[in-house]
PDB file of C-alpha atoms in Angstrom:
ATOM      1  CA  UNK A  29      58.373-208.844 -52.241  1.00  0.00           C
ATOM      2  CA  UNK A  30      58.714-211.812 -50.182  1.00  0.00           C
ATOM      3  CA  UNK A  31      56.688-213.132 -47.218  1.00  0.00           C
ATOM      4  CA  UNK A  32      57.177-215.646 -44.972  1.00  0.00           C
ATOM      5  CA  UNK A  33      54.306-216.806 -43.085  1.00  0.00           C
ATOM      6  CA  UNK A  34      55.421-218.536 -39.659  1.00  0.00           C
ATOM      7  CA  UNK A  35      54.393-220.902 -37.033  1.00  0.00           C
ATOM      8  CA  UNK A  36      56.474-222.996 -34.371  1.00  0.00           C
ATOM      9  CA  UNK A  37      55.225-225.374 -31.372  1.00  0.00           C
ATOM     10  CA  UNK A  38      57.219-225.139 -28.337  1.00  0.00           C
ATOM     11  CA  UNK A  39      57.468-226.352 -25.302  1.00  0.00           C
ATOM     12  CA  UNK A  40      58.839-224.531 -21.817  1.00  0.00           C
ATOM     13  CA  UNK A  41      61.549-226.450 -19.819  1.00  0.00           C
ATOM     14  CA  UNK A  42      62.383-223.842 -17.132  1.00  0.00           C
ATOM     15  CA  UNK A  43      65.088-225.578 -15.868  1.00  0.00           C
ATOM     16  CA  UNK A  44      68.346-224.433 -18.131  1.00  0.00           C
ATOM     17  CA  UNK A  45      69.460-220.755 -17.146  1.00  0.00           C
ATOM     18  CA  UNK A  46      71.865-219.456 -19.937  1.00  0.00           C
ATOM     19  CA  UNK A  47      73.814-216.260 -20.504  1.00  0.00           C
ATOM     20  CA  UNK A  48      71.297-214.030 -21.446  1.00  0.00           C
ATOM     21  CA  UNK A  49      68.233-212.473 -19.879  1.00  0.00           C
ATOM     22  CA  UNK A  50      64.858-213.196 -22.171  1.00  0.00           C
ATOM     23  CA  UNK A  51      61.737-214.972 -20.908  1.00  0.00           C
ATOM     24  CA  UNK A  52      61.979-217.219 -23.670  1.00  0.00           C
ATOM     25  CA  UNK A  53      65.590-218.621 -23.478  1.00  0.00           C
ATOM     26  CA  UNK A  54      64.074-222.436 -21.372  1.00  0.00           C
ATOM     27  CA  UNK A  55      61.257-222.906 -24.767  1.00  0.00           C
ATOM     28  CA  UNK A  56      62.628-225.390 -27.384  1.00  0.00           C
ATOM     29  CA  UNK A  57      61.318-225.857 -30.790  1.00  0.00           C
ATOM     30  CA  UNK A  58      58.920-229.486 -31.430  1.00  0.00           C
ATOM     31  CA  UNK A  59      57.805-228.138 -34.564  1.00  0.00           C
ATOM     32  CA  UNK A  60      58.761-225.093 -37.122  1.00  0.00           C
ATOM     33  CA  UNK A  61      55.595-224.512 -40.338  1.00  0.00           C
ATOM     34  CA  UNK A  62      55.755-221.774 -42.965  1.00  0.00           C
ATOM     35  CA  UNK A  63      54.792-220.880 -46.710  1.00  0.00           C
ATOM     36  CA  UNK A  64      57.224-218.548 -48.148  1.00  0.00           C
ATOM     37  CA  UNK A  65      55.062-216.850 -51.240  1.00  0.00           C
ATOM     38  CA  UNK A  66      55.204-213.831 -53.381  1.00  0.00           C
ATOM     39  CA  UNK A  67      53.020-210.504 -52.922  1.00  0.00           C
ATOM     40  CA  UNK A  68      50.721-212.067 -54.638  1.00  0.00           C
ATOM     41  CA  UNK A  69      50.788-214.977 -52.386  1.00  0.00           C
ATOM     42  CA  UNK A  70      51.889-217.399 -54.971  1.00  0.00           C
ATOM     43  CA  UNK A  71      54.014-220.616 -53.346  1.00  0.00           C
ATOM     44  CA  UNK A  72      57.385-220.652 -53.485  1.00  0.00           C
ATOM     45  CA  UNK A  73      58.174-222.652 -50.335  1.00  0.00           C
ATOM     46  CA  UNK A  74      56.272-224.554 -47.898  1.00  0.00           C
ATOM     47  CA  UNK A  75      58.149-226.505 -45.173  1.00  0.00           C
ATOM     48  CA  UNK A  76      57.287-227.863 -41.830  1.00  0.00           C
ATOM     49  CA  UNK A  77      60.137-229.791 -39.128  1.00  0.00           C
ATOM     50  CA  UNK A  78      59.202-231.430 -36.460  1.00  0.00           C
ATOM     51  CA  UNK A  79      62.251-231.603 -34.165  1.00  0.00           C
ATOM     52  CA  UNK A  80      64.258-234.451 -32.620  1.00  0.00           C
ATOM     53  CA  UNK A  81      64.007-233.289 -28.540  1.00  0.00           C
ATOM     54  CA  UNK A  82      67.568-233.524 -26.100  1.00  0.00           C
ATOM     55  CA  UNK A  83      65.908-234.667 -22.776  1.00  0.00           C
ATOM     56  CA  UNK A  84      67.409-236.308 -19.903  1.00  0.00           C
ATOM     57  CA  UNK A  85      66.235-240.275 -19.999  1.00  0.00           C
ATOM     58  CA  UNK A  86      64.799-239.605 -16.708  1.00  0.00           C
ATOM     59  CA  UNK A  87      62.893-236.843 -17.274  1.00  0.00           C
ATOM     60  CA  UNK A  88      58.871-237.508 -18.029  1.00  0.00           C
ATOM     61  CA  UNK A  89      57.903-237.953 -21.329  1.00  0.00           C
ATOM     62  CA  UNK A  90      56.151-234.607 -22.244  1.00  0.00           C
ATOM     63  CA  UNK A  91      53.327-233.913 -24.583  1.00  0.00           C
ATOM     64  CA  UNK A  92      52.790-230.095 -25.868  1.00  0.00           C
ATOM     65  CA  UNK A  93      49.230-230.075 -25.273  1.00  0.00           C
ATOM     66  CA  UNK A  94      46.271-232.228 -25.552  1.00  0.00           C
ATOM     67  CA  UNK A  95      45.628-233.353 -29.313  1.00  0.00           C
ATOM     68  CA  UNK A  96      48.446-232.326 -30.912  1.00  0.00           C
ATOM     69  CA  UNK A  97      50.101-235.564 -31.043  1.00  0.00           C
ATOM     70  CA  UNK A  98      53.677-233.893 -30.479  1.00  0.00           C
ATOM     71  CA  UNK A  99      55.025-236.737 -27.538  1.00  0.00           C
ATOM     72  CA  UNK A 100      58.875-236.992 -27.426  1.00  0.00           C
ATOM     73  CA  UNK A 101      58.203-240.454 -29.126  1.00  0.00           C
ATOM     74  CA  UNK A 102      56.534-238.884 -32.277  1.00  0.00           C
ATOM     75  CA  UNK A 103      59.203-236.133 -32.116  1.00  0.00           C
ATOM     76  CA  UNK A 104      62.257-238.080 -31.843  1.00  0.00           C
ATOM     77  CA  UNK A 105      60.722-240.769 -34.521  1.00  0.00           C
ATOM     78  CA  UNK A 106      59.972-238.036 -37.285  1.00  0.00           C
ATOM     79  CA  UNK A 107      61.757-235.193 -36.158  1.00  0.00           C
ATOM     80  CA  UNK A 108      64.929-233.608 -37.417  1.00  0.00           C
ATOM     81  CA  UNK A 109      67.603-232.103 -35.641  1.00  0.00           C
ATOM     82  CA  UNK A 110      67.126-228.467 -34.702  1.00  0.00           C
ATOM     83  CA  UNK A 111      70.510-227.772 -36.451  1.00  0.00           C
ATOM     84  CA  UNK A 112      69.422-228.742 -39.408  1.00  0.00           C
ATOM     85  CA  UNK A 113      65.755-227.311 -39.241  1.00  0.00           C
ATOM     86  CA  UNK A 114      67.161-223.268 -38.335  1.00  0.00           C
ATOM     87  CA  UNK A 115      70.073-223.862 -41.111  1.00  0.00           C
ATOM     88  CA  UNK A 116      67.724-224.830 -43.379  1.00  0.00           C
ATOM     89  CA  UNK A 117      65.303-221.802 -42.309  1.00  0.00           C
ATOM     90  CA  UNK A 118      67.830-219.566 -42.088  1.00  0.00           C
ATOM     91  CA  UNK A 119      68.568-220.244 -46.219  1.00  0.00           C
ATOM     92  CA  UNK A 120      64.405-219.421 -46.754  1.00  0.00           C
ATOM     93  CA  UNK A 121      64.287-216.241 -44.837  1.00  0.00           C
ATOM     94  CA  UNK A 122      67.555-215.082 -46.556  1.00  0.00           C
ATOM     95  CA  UNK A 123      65.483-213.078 -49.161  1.00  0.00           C
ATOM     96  CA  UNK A 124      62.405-212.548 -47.509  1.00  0.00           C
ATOM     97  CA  UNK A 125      61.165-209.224 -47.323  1.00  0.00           C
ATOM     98  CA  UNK A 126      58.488-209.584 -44.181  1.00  0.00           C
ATOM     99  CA  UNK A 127      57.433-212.084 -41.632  1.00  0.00           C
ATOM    100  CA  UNK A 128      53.712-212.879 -41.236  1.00  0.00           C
ATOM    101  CA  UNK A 129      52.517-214.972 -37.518  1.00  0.00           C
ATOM    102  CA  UNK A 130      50.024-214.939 -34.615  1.00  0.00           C
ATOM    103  CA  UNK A 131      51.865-214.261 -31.310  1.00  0.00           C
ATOM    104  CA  UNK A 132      55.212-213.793 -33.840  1.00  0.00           C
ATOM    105  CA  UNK A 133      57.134-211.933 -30.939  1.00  0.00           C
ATOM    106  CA  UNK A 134      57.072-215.168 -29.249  1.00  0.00           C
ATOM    107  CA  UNK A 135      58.105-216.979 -32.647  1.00  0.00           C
ATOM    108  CA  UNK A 136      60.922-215.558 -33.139  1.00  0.00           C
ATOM    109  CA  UNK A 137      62.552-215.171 -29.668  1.00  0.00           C
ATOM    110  CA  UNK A 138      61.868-218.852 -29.292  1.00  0.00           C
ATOM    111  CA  UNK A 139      63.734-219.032 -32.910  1.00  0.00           C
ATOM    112  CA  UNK A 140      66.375-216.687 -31.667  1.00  0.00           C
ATOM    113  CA  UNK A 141      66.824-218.424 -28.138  1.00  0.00           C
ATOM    114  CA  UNK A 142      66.966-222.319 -30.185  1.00  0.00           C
ATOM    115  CA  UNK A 143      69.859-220.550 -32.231  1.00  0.00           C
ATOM    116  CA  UNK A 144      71.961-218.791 -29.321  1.00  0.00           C
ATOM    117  CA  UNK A 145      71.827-222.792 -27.548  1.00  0.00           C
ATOM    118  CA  UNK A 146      72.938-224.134 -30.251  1.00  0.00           C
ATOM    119  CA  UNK A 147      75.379-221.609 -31.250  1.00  0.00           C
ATOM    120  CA  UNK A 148      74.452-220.650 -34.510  1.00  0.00           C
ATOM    121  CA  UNK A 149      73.353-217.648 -36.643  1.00  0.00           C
ATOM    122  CA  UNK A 150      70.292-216.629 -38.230  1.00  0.00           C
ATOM    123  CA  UNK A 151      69.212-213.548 -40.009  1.00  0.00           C
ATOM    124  CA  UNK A 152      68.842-211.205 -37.564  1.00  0.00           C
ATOM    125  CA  UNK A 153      68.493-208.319 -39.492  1.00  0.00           C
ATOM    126  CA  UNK A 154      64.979-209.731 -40.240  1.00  0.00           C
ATOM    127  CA  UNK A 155      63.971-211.338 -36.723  1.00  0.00           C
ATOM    128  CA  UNK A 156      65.307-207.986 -34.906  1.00  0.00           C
ATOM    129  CA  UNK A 157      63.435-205.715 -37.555  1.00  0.00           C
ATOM    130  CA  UNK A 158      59.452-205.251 -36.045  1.00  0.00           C
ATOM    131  CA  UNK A 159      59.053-202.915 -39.168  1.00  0.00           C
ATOM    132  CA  UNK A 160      59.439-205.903 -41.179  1.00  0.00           C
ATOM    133  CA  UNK A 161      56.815-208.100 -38.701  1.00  0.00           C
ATOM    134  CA  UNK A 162      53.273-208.410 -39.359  1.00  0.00           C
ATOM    135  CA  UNK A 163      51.950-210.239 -36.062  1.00  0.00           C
ATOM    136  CA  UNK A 164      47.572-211.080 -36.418  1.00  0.00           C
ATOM    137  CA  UNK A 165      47.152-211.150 -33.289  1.00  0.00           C
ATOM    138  CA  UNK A 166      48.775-207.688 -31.905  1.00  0.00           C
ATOM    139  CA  UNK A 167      46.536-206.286 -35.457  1.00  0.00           C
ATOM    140  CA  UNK A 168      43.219-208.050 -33.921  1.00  0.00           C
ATOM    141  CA  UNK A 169      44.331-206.703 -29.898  1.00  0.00           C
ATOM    142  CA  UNK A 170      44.767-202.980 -31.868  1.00  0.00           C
ATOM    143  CA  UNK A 171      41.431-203.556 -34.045  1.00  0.00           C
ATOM    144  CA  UNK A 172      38.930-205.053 -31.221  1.00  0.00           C
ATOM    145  CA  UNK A 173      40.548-202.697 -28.899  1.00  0.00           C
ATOM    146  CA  UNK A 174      39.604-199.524 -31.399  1.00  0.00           C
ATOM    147  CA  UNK A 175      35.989-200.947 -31.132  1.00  0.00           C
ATOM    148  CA  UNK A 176      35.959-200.539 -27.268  1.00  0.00           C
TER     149      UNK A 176
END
């Protein structure tokens, strides 16, 4: 078995309204982390993007949040394109059994939204599969919640 263990940074725009109807479609990628390993959580990948951010020139410079470091300048000077960062993730979760986050709902519809704006495919028989999730912090909400 597989595992891929998942993070992204994002940031909300609110201004583009596309086709669909998801709260997540205005968040764009700044930064995509994981460690693909083995059951026996042996490495067999580890990867993280930052990514290269389309703004309007006028628009403020934005920062994520405080102490992250993730300005439009650092992005744009060591990020990569997002085409390149979900074709490149899309080869790793290609025989990946399970995907481990915290908040990984809002992971992969992020993920998912990035890919329907750029008009590309991922494997969406794994993002669309919650049998296949394992999200920490809906298993801590379930486990504190069981203490109350």
């Amino acid at each position: 078995m597989k595992l891929l263990i998942l993070d992204t940074e994002f940031r909300t725009d609110g201004k583009q309204k596309l086709s669909w109807d998801f709260k997540y479609q205005s968040n764009r990628l700044l930064q995509v982390s994981y460690y693909k390993c083995d059951d026996n959580m042996n490495n067999l990948v580890m990867k993280n993007f930052y990514i290269k951010q389309k703004q309007d020139p006028d628009e403020d410079v934005f920062v994520h949040h405080s102490g992250t470091g993730l300005s439009a300048v650092f992005l744009n000077q060591y990020g990569i394109d997002i085409e390149e960062c979900l074709t490149i993730l899309n080869n790793d979760l290609s025989d990946c059994d399970r995907i481990i986050g915290h908040n990984l709902s809002q992971d992969i519809e992020t993920i998912k939204s990035e890919t329907e704006r750029n008009q590309m495919t991922i494997n969406n028989s794994l993002l669309n599969n919650e049998n296949r999730h394992y999200c920490t912090m809906k298993q801590i909400k379930q486990t504190v919640g069981a203490l109350d």
